[in-house]
XYZ file of C-alpha atoms in Angstrom:
572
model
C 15.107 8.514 0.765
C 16.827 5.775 2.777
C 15.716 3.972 5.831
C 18.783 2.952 6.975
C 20.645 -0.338 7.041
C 18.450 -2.672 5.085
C 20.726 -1.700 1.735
C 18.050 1.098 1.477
C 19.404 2.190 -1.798
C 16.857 -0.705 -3.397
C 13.057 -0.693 -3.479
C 12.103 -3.631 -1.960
C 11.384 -5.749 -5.014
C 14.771 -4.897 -6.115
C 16.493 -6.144 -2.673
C 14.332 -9.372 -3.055
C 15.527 -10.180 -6.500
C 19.294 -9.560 -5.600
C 18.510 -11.745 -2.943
C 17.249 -14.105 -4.825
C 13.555 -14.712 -3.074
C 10.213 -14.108 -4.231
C 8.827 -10.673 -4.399
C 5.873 -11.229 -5.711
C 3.977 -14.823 -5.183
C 1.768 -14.162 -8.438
C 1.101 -16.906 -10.514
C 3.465 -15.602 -13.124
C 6.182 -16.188 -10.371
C 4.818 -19.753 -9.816
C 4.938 -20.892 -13.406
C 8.325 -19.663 -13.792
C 9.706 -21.383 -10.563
C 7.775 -24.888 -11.746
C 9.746 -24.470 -15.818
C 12.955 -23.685 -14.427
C 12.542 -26.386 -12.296
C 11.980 -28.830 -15.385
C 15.734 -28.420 -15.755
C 17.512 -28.057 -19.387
C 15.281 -27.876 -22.556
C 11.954 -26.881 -20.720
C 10.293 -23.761 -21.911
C 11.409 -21.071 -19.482
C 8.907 -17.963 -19.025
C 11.021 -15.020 -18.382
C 9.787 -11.919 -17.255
C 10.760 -10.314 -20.792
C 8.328 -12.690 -22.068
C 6.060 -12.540 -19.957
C 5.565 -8.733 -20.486
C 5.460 -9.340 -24.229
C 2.643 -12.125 -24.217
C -1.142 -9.782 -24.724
C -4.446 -10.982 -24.119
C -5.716 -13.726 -27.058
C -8.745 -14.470 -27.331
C -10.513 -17.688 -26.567
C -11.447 -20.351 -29.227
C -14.493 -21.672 -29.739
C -14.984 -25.166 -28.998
C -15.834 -27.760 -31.384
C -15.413 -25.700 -34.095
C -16.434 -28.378 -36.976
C -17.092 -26.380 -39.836
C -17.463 -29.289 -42.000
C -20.955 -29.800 -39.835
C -21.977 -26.215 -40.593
C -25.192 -24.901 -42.181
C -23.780 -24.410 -45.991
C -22.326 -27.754 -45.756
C -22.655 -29.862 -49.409
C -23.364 -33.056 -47.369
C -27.076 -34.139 -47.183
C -28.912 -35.413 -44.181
C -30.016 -38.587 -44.444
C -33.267 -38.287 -42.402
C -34.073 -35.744 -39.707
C -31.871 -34.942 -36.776
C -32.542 -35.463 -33.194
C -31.257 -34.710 -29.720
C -28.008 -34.944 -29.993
C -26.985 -34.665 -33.322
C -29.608 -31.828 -33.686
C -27.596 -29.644 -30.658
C -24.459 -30.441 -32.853
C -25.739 -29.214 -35.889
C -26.938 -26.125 -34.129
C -24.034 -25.625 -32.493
C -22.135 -25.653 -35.852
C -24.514 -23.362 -37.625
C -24.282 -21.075 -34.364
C -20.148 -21.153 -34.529
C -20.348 -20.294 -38.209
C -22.204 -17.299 -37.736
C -19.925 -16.429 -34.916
C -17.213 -16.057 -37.567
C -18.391 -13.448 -39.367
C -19.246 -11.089 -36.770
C -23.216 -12.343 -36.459
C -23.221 -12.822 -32.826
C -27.120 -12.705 -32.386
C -27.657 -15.380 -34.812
C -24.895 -17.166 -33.532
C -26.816 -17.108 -29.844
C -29.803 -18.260 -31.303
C -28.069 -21.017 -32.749
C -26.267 -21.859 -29.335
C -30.318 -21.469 -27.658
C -31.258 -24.375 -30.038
C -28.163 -26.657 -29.387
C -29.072 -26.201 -25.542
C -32.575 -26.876 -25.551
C -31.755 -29.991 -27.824
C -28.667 -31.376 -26.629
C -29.707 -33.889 -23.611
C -29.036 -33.084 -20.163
C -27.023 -36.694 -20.049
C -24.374 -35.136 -22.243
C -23.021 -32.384 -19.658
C -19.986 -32.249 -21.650
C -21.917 -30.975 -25.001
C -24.128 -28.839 -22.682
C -20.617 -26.805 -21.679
C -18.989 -26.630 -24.815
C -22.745 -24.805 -25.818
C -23.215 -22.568 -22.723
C -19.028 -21.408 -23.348
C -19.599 -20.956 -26.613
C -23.174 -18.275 -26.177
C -20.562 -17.101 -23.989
C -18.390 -16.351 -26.138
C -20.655 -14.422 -28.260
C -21.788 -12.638 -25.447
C -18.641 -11.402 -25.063
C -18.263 -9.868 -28.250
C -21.532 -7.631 -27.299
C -20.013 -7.099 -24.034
C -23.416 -8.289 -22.562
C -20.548 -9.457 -19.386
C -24.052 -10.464 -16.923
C -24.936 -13.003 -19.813
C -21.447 -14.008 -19.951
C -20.703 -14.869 -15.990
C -24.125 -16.761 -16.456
C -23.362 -19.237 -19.784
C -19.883 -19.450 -18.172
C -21.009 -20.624 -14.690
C -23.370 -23.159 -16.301
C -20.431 -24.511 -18.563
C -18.646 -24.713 -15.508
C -21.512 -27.024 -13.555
C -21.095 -28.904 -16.159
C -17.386 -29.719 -16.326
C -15.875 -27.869 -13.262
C -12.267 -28.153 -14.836
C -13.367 -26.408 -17.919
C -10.820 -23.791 -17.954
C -11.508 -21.523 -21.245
C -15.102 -20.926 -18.893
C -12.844 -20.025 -15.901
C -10.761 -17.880 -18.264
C -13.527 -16.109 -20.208
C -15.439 -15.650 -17.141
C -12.749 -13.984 -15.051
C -12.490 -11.706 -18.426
C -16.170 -10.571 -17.631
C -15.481 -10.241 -13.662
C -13.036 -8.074 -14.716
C -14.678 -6.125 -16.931
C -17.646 -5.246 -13.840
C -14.834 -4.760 -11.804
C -15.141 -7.323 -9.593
C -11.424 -8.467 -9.427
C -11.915 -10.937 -6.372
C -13.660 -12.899 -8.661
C -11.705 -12.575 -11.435
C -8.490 -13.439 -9.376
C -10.198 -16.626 -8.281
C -11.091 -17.970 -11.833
C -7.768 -17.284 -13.431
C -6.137 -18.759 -10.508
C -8.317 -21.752 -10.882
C -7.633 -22.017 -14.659
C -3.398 -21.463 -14.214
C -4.004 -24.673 -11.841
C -6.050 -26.650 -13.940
C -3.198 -25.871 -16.402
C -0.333 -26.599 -14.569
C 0.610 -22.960 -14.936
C 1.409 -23.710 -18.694
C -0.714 -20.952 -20.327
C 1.208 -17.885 -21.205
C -2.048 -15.968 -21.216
C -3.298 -16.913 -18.777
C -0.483 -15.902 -16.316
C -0.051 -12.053 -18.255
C -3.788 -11.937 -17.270
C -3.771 -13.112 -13.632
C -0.686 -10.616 -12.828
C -2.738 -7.574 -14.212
C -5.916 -8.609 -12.629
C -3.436 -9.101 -9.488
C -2.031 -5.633 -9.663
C -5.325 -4.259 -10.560
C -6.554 -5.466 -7.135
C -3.650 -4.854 -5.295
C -3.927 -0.987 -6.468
C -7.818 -0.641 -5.632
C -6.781 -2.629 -1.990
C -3.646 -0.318 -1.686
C -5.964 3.002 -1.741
C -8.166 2.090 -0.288
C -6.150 1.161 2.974
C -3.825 3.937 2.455
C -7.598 6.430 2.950
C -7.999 4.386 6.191
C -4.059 4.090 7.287
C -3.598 4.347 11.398
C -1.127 6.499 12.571
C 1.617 4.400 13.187
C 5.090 5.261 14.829
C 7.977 3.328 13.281
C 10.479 0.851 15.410
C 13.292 3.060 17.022
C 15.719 1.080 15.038
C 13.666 2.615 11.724
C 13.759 6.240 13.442
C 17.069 6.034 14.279
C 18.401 4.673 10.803
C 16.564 7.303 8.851
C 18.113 10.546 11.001
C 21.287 9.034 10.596
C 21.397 9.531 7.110
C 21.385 12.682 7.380
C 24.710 14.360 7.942
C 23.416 18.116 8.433
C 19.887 17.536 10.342
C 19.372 20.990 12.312
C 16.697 19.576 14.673
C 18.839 16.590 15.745
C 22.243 18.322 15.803
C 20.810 21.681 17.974
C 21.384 21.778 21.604
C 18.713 23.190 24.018
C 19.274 23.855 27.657
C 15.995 24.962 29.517
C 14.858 24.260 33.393
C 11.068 23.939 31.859
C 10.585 20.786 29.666
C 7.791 21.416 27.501
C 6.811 22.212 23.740
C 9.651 21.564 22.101
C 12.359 21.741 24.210
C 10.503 18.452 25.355
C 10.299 17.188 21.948
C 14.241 17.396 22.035
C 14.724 15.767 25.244
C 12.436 12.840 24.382
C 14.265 12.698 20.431
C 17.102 12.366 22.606
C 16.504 9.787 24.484
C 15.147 7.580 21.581
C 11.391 7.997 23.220
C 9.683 8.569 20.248
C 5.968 8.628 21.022
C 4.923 12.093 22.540
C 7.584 13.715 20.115
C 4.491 15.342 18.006
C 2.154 16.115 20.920
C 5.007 18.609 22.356
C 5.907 19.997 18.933
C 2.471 20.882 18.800
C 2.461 22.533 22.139
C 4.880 24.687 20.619
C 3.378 25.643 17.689
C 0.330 26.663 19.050
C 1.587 28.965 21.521
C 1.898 32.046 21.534
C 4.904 34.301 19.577
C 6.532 35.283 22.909
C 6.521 31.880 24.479
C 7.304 30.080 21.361
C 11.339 30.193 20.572
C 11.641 27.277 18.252
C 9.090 27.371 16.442
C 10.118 26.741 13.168
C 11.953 23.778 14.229
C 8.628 21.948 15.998
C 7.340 22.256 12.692
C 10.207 20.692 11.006
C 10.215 18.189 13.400
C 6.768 17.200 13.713
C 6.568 17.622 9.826
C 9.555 14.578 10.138
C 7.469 12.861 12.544
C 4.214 12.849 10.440
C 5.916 11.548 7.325
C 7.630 8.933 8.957
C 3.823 7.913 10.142
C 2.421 8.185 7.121
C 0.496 11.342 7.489
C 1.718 12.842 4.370
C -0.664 15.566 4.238
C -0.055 16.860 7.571
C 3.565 16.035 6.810
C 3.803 18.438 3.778
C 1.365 21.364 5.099
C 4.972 21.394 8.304
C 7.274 21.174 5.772
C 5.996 23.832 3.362
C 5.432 26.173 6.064
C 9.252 26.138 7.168
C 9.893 26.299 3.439
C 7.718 29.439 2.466
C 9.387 31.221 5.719
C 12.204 33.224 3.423
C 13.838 34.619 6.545
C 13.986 31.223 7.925
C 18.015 29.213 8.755
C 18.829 28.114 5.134
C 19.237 24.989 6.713
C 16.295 24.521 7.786
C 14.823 25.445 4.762
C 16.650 23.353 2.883
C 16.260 20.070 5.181
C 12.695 20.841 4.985
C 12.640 20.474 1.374
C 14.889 17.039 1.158
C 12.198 15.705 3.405
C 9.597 17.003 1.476
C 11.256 15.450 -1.772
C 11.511 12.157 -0.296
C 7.463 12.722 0.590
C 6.809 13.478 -3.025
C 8.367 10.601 -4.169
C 6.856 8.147 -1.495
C 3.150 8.983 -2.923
C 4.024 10.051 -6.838
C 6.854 7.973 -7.826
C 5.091 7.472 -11.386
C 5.640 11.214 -11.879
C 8.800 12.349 -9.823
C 9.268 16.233 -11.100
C 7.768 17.790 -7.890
C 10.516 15.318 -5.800
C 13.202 17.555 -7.907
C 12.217 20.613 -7.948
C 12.177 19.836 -4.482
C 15.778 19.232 -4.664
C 16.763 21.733 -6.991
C 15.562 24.527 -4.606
C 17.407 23.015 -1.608
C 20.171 23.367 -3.757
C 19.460 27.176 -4.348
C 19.407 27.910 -0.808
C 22.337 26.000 0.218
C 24.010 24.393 -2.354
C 27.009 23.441 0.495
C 24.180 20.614 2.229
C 25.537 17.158 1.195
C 22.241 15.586 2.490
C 20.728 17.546 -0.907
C 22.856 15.379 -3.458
C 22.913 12.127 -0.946
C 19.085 11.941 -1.054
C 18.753 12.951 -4.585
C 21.386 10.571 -5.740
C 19.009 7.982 -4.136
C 16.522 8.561 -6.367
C 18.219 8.432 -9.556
C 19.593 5.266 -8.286
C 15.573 3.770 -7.947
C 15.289 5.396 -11.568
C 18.307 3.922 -12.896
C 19.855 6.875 -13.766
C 22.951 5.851 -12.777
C 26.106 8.349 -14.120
C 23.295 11.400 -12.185
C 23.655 9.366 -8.971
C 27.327 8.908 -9.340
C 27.664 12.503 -9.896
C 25.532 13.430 -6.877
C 27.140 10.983 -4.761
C 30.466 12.402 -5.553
C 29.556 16.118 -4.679
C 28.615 14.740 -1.423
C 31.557 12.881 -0.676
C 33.448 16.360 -1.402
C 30.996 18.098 1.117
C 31.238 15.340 3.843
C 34.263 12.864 3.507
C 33.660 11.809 7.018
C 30.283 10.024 6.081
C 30.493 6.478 5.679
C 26.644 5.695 3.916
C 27.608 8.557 1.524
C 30.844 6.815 0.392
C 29.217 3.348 0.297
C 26.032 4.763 -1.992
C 29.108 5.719 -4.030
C 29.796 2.456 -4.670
C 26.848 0.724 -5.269
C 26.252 3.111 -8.087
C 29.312 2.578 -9.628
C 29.003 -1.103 -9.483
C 25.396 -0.967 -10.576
C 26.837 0.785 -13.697
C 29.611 -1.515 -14.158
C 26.946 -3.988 -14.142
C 24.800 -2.587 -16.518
C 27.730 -2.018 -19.027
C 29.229 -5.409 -18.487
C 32.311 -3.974 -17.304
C 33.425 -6.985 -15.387
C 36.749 -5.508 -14.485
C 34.851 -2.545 -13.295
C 33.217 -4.684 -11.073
C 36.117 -6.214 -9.035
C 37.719 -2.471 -8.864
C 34.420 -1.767 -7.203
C 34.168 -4.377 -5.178
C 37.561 -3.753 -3.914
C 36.620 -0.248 -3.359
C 33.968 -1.373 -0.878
C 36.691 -3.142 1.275
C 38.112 -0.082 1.394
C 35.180 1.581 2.688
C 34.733 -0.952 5.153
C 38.194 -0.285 6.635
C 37.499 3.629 6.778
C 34.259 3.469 8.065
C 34.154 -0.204 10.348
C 31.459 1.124 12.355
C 29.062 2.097 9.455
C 26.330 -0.948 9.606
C 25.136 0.513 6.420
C 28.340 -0.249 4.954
C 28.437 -3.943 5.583
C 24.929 -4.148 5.005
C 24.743 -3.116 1.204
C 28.485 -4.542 0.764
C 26.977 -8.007 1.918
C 23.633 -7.868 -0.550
C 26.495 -7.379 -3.209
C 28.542 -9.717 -2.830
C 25.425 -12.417 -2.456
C 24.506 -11.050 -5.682
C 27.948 -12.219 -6.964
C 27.737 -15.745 -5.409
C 30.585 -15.181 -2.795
C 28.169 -16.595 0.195
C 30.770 -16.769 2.624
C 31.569 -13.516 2.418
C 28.396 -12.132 2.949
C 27.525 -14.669 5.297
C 30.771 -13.372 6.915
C 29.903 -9.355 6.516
C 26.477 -9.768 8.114
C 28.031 -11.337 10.778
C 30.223 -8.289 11.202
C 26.751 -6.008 11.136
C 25.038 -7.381 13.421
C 27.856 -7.548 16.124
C 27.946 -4.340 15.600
C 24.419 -3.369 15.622
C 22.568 -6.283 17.202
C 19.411 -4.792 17.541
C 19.393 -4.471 13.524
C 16.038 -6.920 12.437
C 16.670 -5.952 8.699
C 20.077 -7.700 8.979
C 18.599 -10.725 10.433
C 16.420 -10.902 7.405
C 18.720 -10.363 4.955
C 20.857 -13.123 6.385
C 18.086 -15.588 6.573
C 17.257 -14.739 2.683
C 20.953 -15.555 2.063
C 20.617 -19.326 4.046
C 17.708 -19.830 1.429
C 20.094 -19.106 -1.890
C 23.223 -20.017 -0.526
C 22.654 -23.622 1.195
C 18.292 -23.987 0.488
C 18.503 -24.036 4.167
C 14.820 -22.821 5.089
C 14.312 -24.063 8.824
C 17.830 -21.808 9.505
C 16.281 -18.870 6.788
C 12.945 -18.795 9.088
C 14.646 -18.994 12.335
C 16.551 -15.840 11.613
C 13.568 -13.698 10.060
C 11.611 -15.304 13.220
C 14.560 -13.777 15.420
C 14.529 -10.453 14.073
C 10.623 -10.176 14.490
C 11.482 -10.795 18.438
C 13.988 -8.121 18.030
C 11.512 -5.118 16.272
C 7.601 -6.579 15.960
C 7.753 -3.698 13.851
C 9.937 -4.971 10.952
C 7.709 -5.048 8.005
C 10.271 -6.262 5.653
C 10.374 -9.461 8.084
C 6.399 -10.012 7.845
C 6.775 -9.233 4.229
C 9.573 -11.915 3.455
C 8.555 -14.811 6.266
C 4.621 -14.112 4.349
C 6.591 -15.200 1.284
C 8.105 -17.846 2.617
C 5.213 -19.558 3.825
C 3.420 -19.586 0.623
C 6.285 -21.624 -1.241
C 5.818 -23.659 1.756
C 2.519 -24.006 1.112
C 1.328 -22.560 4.799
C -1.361 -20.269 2.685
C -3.163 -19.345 5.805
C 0.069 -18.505 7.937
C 1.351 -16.501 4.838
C -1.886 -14.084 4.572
C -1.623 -13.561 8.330
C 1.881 -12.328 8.372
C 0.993 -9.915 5.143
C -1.474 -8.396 7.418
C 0.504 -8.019 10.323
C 3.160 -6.522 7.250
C -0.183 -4.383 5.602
C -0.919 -2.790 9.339
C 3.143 -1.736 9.574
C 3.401 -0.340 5.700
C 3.907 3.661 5.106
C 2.940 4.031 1.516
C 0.616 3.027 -0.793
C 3.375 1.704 -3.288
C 4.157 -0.678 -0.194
C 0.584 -1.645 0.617
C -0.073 -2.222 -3.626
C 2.908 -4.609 -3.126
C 1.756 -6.445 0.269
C -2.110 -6.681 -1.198
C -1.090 -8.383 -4.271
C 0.733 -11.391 -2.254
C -2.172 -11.277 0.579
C -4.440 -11.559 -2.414
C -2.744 -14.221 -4.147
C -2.574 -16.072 -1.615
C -6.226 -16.148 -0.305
C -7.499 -16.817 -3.921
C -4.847 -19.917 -3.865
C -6.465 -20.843 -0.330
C -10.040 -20.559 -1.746
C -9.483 -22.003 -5.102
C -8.090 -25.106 -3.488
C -11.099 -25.702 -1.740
C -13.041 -25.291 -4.026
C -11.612 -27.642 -6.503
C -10.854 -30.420 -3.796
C -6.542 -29.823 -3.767
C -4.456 -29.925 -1.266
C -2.413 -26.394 -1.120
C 0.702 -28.107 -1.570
C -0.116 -29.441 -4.908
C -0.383 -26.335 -6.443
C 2.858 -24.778 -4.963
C 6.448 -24.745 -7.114
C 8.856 -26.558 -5.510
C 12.107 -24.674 -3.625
């Protein structure tokens, strides 16, 4: 499951948060950065709360039932214009209250045609109100209409924005629907509980729809050699990249090998398939072109072609056990990458390898990975143990190790468990000095625990070692932004390790995310598609669309409403 030395034990979000960044620039994010802001006393929206806050729905306006049909108070002579809409409108808003929503629309009819087109203000309260009642028939064409004309009439009229963006929604066009609720979080200075629960579903809503879409239409796309390199390493028992060929003839995949080699990457699964489709006699390795070209395809996000390579090394019962087994830790990891809501096929992917060669560390390393994402912490200790047994020579393993154990310490509260962990990892880092993964997770830790010069200090270390390493560069930029607010020295280093590997998605990702809460909108959407083009899965490109998509409906809500971006971004 990892990807090497970016702390790959966390799922992206996860690294953010520890971090201490944004993950997601949704308008839920905003509102909390603006109230904690608002120092002591202000009312903080957590994300608890936020996930308990539902869908209410919206008031009437000028509800005056003392105006209302079965009023005792007697008209003095006949009404007109105005005060004939107003009586109307009353008589309309008490039928809306019990449940007679075509009388109530008749009602609202007469207020309209009565109330003078002067009084634009009474002419939107009526529109948002037949609205309203058009909602309850779920008549959602009538409803973007009356809520559009409420809105020409007072463009700030946000329960318009709100209920229209409901009936967008509901037709599915989420666009839309992102751009009103957007518009009406503004107008509300990101104050309405709501409102914010409803723009981060609509959000992840369209994020999901852009995600599969994109993922149907993906281009095959070869990682950076760093990324290639990073995820081989962590595996200790790899049969393709630990077998030795000698041959005069460089083709199929004795080519393959050569170029794997020699960290040329790019014709890798053009001479695996030479291989494979020749014939028995002049094919000898077989069975390990498909494994690697199954490797390949995965790490380019061809997952079906991935798992038909896989599978067939798999199936082959007189197959090495270790390639079998390999096969199926790679095809675990696959299963994961595009079902992580339902992760049974990624064990019994496991639990097979483990019947066919229950000695492979990489088996319990991977898996213990996973149960880390799932926070099933004491089954990744235990896995991470085994491994450590099978291969004490294996720095990552021993370092996973730790992470889970201080994870759990965490989650217990065990604060004394924490520093015995945390010494353990200095341990680790004297056995295994050349492990970048080691310093790398070691580092996120210890940012998490507010010793900044100590991370500051074990980044340093990482990327002496491995100065080619963009995630590190990243990860030390995010730490300039918590640990001094430095941003000018955060971006320089994220800019850095783009020159290093243009194909650093995590930097796209994080610099994108920057530039919103700098309030360069139009910079920020350009670096989450340069991020978009570089992502592998569709849980990434969910992720990536919902911040591209925030950020465009920010761009064209502001220009719509006449604001300058930087008024409607939080402060760092």
């Amino acid at each position: 499951m990892t990807t090497g030395s970016t702390g790959s034990t966390f799922p992206k979000w996860q690294l953010a948060l520890l971090i201490g960044t944004p993950v997601a620039i949704g308008l839920g994010y905003m509102y909390w950065r603006k109230s904690t802001n608002q120092g002591e006393g202000g009312d903080k929206l957590t994300k608890k709360k936020l996930a308990d806050i539902k869908d209410k729905t919206i008031s009437l306006d000028g509800d005056d039932r003392s105006r209302s049909s079965d009023t005792k108070q007697k008209e003095t002579k006949p009404l007109t214009g105005r005060e004939l809409a107003l009586k109307h409108k009353n008589d309309g808003n008490a039928h809306f209250r019990v449940g007679k929503y075509d009388l109530a629309i008749k009602e609202y009819d007469a207020a309209i045609e009565h109330c003078p087109t002067s009084e634009t203000t009474d002419r939107g309260t009526y529109y948002q109100n037949r609205a309203a009642a058009y909602e309850q028939l779920q008549n959602w064409s009538a409803v973007i209409n009356d809520c559009e004309k409420a809105i020409e009439c007072n463009p700030k009229y946000t329960k318009a924005l709100i209920r229209r963006a409901k009936a967008y929604e509901q037709q599915g066009e989420l666009a839309k629907a992102l751009e009103d609720i957007t518009a009406a979080c503004i107008l509300d200075q990101f104050q309405n509980k709501t409102s914010l629960v409803m723009a981060d579903r609509i959000l992840r809503e369209l994020g999901q729809q852009h995600g599969r879409e994109a993922m149907k239409a993906k281009k095959e796309v070869i990682p950076s050699a760093l990324f290639i390199r990073n995820y081989f390493s962590s595996f200790n028992n790899d049969p393709v990249r630990k077998l030795v060929v000698a041959s005069s003839e460089p083709k199929g995949f004795i080519k393959a090998k050569a170029l794997f080699d020699k960290g040329e990457y790019d014709g890798i699964v053009a001479a695996c398939t030479e291989e494979i489709e020749s014939s028995e006699s002049e094919s000898e390795y077989k069975l390990e072109a498909l494994l690697l070209r199954g490797t390949f395809y995965n790490l380019m996000a061809c997952y079906e072609e991935a798992k038909q390579d896989l599978e067939a090394v798999i199936e082959l019962e007189t197959a090495d056990k270790k390639l079998r087994s390999n096969a199926l830790i790679k095809l675990a990891s696959l299963a994961m990458q595009t079902q992580p809501e339902t992760p049974e096929e990624c064990f019994r992917c496991f639990a097979q390898a483990e019947e066919i060669d229950s000695t492979n560390c990489d088996i319990y390393h991977h898996r213990g990975q996973v149960y880390i994402l799932m926070d099933r912490l004491n089954e990744a200790i235990t896995d991470f143990e085994q491994a450590t047994k099978l291969c004490p020579t294996s720095g990552i393993i021993a370092t996973h190790l730790c992470y889970a154990s201080y994870r759990l310490a965490l989650m217990n509260k065990d604060e004394q468990g924490v520093q015995r962990v945390l010494k353990r990892f200095y341990d680790v880092l004297d056995q295994f000095s050349d492990c970048v993964e080691c310093y790398s997770i070691m580092a996120q830790v210890l940012s998490e625990q507010q010793a900044f010069q100590d991370a500051d200090n074990v980044f340093d270390k990482a990327s002496k070692i491995e100065p080619d390493n963009a995630q590190i560069l990243v990860h030390r930029g995010l730490l300039q932004l918590q640990w001094r607010g430095d941003i000018d020295e955060g971006v320089k280093l994220i800019r850095k390790a783009i020159q290093i590997d243009s194909k650093c998605e995590f930097a796209f990702e994080t610099l994108g995310s920057i530039e919103v809460q700098r309030g360069n909108l139009v910079e920020a959407i350009k670096l989450f598609e340069t991020a978009i083009d570089l992502a592998r899965t569709e849980m990434s490109l969910v992720h990536l669309y919902s911040l591209k998509d925030a950020a465009i409906a920010q761009v064209n809500v502001s220009k719509k409403m006449g604001l300058s971006i930087s008024s409607i971004q939080p402060n760092f």
